[in-house]
mmCIF file of C-alpha atoms in Angstrom:
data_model
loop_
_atom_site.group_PDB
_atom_site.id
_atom_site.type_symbol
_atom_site.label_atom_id
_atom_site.label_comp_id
_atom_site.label_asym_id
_atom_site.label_seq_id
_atom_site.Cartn_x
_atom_site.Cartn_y
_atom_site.Cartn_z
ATOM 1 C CA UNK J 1 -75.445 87.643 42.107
ATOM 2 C CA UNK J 2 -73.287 84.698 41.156
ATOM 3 C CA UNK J 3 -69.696 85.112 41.617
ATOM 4 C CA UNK J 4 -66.829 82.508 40.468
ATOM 5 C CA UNK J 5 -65.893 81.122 43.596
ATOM 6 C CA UNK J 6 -61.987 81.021 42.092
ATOM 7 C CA UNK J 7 -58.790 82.994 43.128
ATOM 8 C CA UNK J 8 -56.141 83.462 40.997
ATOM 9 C CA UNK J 9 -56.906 80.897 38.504
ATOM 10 C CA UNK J 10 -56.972 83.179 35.328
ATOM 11 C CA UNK J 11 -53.730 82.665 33.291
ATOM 12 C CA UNK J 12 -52.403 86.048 31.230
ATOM 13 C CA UNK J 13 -49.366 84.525 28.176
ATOM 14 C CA UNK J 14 -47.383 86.148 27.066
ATOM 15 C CA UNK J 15 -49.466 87.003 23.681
ATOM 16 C CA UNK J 16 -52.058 88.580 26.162
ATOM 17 C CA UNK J 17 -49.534 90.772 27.890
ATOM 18 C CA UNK J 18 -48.113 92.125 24.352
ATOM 19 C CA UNK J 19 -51.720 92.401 22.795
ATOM 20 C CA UNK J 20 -52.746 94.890 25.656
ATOM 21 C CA UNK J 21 -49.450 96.401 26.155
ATOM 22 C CA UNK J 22 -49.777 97.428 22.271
ATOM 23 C CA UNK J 23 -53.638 98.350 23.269
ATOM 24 C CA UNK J 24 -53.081 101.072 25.658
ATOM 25 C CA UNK J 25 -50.751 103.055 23.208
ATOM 26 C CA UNK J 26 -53.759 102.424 20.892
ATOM 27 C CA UNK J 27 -52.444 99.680 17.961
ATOM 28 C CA UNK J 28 -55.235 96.774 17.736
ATOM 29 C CA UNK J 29 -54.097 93.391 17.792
ATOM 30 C CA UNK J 30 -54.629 93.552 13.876
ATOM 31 C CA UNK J 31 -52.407 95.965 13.746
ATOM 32 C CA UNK J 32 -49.540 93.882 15.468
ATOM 33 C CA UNK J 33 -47.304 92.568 12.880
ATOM 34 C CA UNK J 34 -44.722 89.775 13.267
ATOM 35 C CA UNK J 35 -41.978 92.037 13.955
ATOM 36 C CA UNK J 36 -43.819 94.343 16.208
ATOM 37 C CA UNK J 37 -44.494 91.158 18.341
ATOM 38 C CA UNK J 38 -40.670 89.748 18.017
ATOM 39 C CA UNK J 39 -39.853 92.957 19.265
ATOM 40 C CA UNK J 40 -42.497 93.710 22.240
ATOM 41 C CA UNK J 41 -41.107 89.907 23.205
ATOM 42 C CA UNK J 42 -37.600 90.934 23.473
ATOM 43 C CA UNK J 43 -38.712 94.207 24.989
ATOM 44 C CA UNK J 44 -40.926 92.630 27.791
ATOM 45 C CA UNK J 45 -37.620 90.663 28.554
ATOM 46 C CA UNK J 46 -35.434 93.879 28.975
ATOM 47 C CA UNK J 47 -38.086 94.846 31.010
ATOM 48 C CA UNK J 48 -38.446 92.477 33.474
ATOM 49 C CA UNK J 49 -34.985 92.163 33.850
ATOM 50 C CA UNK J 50 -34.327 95.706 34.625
ATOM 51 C CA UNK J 51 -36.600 95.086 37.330
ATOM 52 C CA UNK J 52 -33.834 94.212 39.548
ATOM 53 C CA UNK J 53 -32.364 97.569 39.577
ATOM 54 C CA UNK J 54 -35.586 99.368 40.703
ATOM 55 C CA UNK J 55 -35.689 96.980 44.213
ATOM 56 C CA UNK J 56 -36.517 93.741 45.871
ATOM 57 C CA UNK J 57 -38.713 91.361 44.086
ATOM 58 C CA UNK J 58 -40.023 89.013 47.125
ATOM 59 C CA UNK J 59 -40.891 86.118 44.940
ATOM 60 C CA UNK J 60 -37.590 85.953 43.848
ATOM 61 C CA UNK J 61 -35.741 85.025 46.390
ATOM 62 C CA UNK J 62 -34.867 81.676 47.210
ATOM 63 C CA UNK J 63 -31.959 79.407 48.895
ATOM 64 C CA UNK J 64 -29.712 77.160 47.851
ATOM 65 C CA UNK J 65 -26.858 74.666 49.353
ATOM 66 C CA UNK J 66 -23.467 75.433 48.562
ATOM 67 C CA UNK J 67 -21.503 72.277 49.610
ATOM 68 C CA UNK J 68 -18.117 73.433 51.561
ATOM 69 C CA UNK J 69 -14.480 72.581 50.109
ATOM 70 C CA UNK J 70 -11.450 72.317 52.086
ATOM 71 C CA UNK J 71 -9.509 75.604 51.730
ATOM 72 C CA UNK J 72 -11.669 76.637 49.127
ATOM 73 C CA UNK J 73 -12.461 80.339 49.424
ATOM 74 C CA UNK J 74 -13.992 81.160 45.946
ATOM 75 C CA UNK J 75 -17.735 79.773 45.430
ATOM 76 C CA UNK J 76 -19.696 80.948 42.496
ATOM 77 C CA UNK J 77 -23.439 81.146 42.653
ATOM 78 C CA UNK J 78 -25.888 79.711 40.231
ATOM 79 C CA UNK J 79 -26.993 81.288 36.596
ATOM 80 C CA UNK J 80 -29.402 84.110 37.014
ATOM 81 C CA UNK J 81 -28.219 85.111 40.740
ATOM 82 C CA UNK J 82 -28.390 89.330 40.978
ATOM 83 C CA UNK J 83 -27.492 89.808 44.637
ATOM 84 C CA UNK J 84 -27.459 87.593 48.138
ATOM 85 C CA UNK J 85 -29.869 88.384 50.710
ATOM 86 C CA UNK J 86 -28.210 86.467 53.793
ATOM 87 C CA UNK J 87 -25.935 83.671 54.118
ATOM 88 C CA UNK J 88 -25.261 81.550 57.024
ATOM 89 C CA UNK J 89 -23.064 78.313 57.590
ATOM 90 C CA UNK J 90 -25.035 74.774 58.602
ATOM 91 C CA UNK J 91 -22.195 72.753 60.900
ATOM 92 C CA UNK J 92 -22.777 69.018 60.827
ATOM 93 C CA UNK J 93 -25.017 69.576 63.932
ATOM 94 C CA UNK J 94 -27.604 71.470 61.952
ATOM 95 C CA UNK J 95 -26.803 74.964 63.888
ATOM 96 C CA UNK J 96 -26.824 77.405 61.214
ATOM 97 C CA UNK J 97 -24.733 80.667 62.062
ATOM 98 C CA UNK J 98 -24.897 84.312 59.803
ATOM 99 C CA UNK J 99 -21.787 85.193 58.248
ATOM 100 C CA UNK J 100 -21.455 88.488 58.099
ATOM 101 C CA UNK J 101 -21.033 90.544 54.877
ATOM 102 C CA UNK J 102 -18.054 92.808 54.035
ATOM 103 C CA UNK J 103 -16.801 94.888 51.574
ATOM 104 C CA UNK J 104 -14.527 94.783 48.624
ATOM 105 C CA UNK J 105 -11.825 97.135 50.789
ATOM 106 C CA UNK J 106 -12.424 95.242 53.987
ATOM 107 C CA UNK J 107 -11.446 91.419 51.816
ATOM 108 C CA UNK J 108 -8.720 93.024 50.115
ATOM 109 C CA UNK J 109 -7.044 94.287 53.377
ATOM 110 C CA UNK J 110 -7.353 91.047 55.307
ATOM 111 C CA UNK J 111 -3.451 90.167 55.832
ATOM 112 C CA UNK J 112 -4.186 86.627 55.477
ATOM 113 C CA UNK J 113 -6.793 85.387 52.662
ATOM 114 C CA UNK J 114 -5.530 81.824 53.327
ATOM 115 C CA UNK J 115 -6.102 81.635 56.802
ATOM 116 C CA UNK J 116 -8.505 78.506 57.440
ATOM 117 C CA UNK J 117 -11.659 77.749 60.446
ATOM 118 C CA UNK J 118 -15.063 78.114 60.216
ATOM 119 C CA UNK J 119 -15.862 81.013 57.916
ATOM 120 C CA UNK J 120 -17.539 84.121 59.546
ATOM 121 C CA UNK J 121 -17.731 86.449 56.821
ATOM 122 C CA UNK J 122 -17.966 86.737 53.191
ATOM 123 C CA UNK J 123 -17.563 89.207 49.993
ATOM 124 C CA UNK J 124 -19.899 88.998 47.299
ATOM 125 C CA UNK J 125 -17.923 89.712 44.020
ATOM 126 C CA UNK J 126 -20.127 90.633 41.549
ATOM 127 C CA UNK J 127 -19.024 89.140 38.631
ATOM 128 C CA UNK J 128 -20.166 89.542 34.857
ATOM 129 C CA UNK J 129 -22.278 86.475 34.665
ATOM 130 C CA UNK J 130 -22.228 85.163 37.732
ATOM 131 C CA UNK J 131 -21.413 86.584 41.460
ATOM 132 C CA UNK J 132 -18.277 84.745 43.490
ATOM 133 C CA UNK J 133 -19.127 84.311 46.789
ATOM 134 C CA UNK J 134 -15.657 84.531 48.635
ATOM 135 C CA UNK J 135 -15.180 83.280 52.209
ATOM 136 C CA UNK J 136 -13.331 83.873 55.280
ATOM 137 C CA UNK J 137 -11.758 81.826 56.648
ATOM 138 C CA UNK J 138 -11.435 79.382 54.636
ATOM 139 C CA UNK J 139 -13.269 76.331 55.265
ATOM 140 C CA UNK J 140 -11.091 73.996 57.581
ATOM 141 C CA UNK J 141 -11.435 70.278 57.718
ATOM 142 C CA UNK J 142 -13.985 70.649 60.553
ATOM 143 C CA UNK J 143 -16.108 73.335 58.843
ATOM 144 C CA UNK J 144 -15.713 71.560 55.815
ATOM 145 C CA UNK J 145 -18.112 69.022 56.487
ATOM 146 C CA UNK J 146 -20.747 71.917 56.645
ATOM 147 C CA UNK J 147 -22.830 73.620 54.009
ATOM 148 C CA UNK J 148 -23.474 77.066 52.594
ATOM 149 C CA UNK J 149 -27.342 77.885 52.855
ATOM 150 C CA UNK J 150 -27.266 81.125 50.311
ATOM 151 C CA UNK J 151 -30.830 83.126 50.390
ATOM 152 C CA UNK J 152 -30.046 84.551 46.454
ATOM 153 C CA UNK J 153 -32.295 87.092 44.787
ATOM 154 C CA UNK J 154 -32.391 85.768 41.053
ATOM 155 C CA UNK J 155 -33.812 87.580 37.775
ATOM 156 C CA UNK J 156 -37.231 86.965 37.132
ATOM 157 C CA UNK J 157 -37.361 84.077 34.357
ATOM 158 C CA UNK J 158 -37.354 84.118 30.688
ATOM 159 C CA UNK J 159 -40.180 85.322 28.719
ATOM 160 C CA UNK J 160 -40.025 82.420 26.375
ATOM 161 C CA UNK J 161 -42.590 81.141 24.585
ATOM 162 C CA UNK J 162 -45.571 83.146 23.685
ATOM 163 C CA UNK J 163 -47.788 80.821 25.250
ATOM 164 C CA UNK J 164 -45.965 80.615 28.800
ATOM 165 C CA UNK J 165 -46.935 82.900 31.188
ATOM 166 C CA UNK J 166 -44.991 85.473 32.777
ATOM 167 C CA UNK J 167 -42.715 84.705 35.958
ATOM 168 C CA UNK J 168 -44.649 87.194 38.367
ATOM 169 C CA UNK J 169 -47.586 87.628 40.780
ATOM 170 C CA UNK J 170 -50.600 88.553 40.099
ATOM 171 C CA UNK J 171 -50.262 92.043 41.546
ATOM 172 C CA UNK J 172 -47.921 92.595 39.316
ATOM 173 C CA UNK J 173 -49.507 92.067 35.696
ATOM 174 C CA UNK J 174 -50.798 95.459 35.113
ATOM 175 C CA UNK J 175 -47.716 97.258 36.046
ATOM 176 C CA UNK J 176 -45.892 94.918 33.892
ATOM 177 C CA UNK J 177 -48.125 95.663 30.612
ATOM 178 C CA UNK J 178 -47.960 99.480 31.824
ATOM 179 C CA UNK J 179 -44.016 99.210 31.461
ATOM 180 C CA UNK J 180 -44.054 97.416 28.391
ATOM 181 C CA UNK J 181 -46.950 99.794 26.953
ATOM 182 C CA UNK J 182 -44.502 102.870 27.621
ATOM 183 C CA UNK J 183 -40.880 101.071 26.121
ATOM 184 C CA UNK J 184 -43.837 100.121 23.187
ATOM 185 C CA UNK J 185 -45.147 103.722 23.159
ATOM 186 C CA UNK J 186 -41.491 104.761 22.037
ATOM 187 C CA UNK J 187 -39.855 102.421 19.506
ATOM 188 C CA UNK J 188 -43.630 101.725 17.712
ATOM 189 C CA UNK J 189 -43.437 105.065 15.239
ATOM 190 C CA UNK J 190 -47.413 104.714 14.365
ATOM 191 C CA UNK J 191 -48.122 105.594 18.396
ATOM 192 C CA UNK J 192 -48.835 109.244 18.757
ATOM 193 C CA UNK J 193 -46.233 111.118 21.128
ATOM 194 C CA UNK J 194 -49.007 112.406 23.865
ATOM 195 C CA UNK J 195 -50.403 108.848 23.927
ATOM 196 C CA UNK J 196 -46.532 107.304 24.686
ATOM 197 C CA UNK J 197 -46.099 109.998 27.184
ATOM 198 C CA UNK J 198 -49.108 109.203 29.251
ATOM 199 C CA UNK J 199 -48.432 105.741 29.004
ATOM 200 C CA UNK J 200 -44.744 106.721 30.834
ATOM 201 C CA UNK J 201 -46.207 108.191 32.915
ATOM 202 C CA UNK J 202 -48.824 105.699 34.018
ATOM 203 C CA UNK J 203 -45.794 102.499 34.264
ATOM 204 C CA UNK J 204 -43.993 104.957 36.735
ATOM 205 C CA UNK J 205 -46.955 105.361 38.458
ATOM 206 C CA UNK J 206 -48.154 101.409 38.472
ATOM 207 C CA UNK J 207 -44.724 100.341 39.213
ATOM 208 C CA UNK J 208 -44.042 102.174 42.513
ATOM 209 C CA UNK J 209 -47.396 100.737 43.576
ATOM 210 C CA UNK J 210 -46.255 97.600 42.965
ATOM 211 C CA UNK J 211 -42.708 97.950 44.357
ATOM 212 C CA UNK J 212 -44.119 99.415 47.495
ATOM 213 C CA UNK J 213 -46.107 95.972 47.943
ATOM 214 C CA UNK J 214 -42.977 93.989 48.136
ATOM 215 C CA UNK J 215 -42.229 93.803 51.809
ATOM 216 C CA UNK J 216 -42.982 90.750 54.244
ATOM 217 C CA UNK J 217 -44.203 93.244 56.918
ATOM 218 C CA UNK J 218 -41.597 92.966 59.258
ATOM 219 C CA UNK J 219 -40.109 95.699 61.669
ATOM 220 C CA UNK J 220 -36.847 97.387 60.713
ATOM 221 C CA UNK J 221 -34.099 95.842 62.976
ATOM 222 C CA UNK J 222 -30.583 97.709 62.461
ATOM 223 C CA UNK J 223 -28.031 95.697 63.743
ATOM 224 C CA UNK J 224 -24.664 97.050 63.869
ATOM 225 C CA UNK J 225 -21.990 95.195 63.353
ATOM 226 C CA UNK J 226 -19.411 96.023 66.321
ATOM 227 C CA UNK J 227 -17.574 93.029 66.682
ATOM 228 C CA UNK J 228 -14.235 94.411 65.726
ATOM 229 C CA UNK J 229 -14.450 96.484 69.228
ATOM 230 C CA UNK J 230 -15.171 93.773 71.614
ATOM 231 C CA UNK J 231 -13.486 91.099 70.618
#
């Protein structure tokens, strides 16, 4: 039998996510009205972005160079950022060294927020829009020539257009329509109540799958932090 000899080239827009979303809670595409499909849109964007609260999309992570000002403790991170994975200071040599993250108690009580070398820790102050990332020490002149390399988890992109496709793997597509089916399953009043409550409980189902898939593999390492006693 003749197979296809492609992987992963079949593209799913946006349309095609809301047309089978609205499917599995039984409306037909004919069915779908403007309005329905302004407002599966804006729901597939809620969505996705409450995605970030239920754990760690992998694809989603990504660096980028913060550029180091003298006695500058304050840095905020680009649009979109959620959280910071790891953060680690580049000297002018190249040698990249983890600074080690702290809490909002443990900034607060440092006697002296001003005091200036080559920074070894940092807060992340999670800000409205965007987080601050807030250093100590503060860069010196020496450090200062260094950079920031920030691994950030962002949000997943806009939905956008109805033709673009969706900002996600593969393995994720049917636990994304599954999500959006349920939200759908609620605020669409034609979709019978047994039909939106199987379709709950089917995203719950499809989207621990695909949560549990987002790991690199890697052996827990627990490293505790016990520099404070032998220094």
């Amino acid at each position: 039998m003749a197979v296809s000899n492609t992987i992963s080239t079949t593209s799913i827009d946006v349309v095609s996510i809301i047309e089978k979303a609205f499917r599995r809670v039984r409306i037909t595409p004919v069915q779908i009205t403007a309005e329905m499909a302004t407002e599966a849109r804006k729901t597939l964007f809620l969505r996705l972005s409450a995605l970030a609260n239920k754990g760690l999309q992998l694809w989603a992570i990504e660096s980028v160079s913060e550029s180091l000002v003298l006695d500058q403790a304050a840095y905020t991170l680009d649009d979109g950022t959620i959280d910071v994975v790891q953060i680690n200071f580049t000297n002018s040599d190249g040698i990249e060294t983890p600074l080690a993250p702290v809490g909002k108690d443990s900034y607060m009580s440092l006697s002296d927020k001003t005091a200036s070398g080559q920074p070894s820790m940092y807060w992340l102050d999670r800000q409205r829009d965007a987080p601050v990332v807030r250093l100590w020490p503060v860069p010196d002149a020496v450090a200062e020539t260094g950079t920031l390399t920030v691994w950030r988890k962002r949000h997943i992109m806009d939905v956008g257009d109805y033709t673009n496709t969706l900002d996600i793997p593969q393995r994720w597509h049917d636990a994304v329509i599954w999500d959006l089916a349920s939200a759908l399953g609620i605020e669409t009043q034609e979709v019978d109540l047994q039909v939106a409550t199987i379709a709950q409980g089917k995203a719950n189902e499809e989207i621990l799958l695909a949560l549990r898939s987002e790991t690199d593999g890697a052996p827990m390492v627990f490293r505790p932090n016990i520099g404070s006693y032998t220094r």
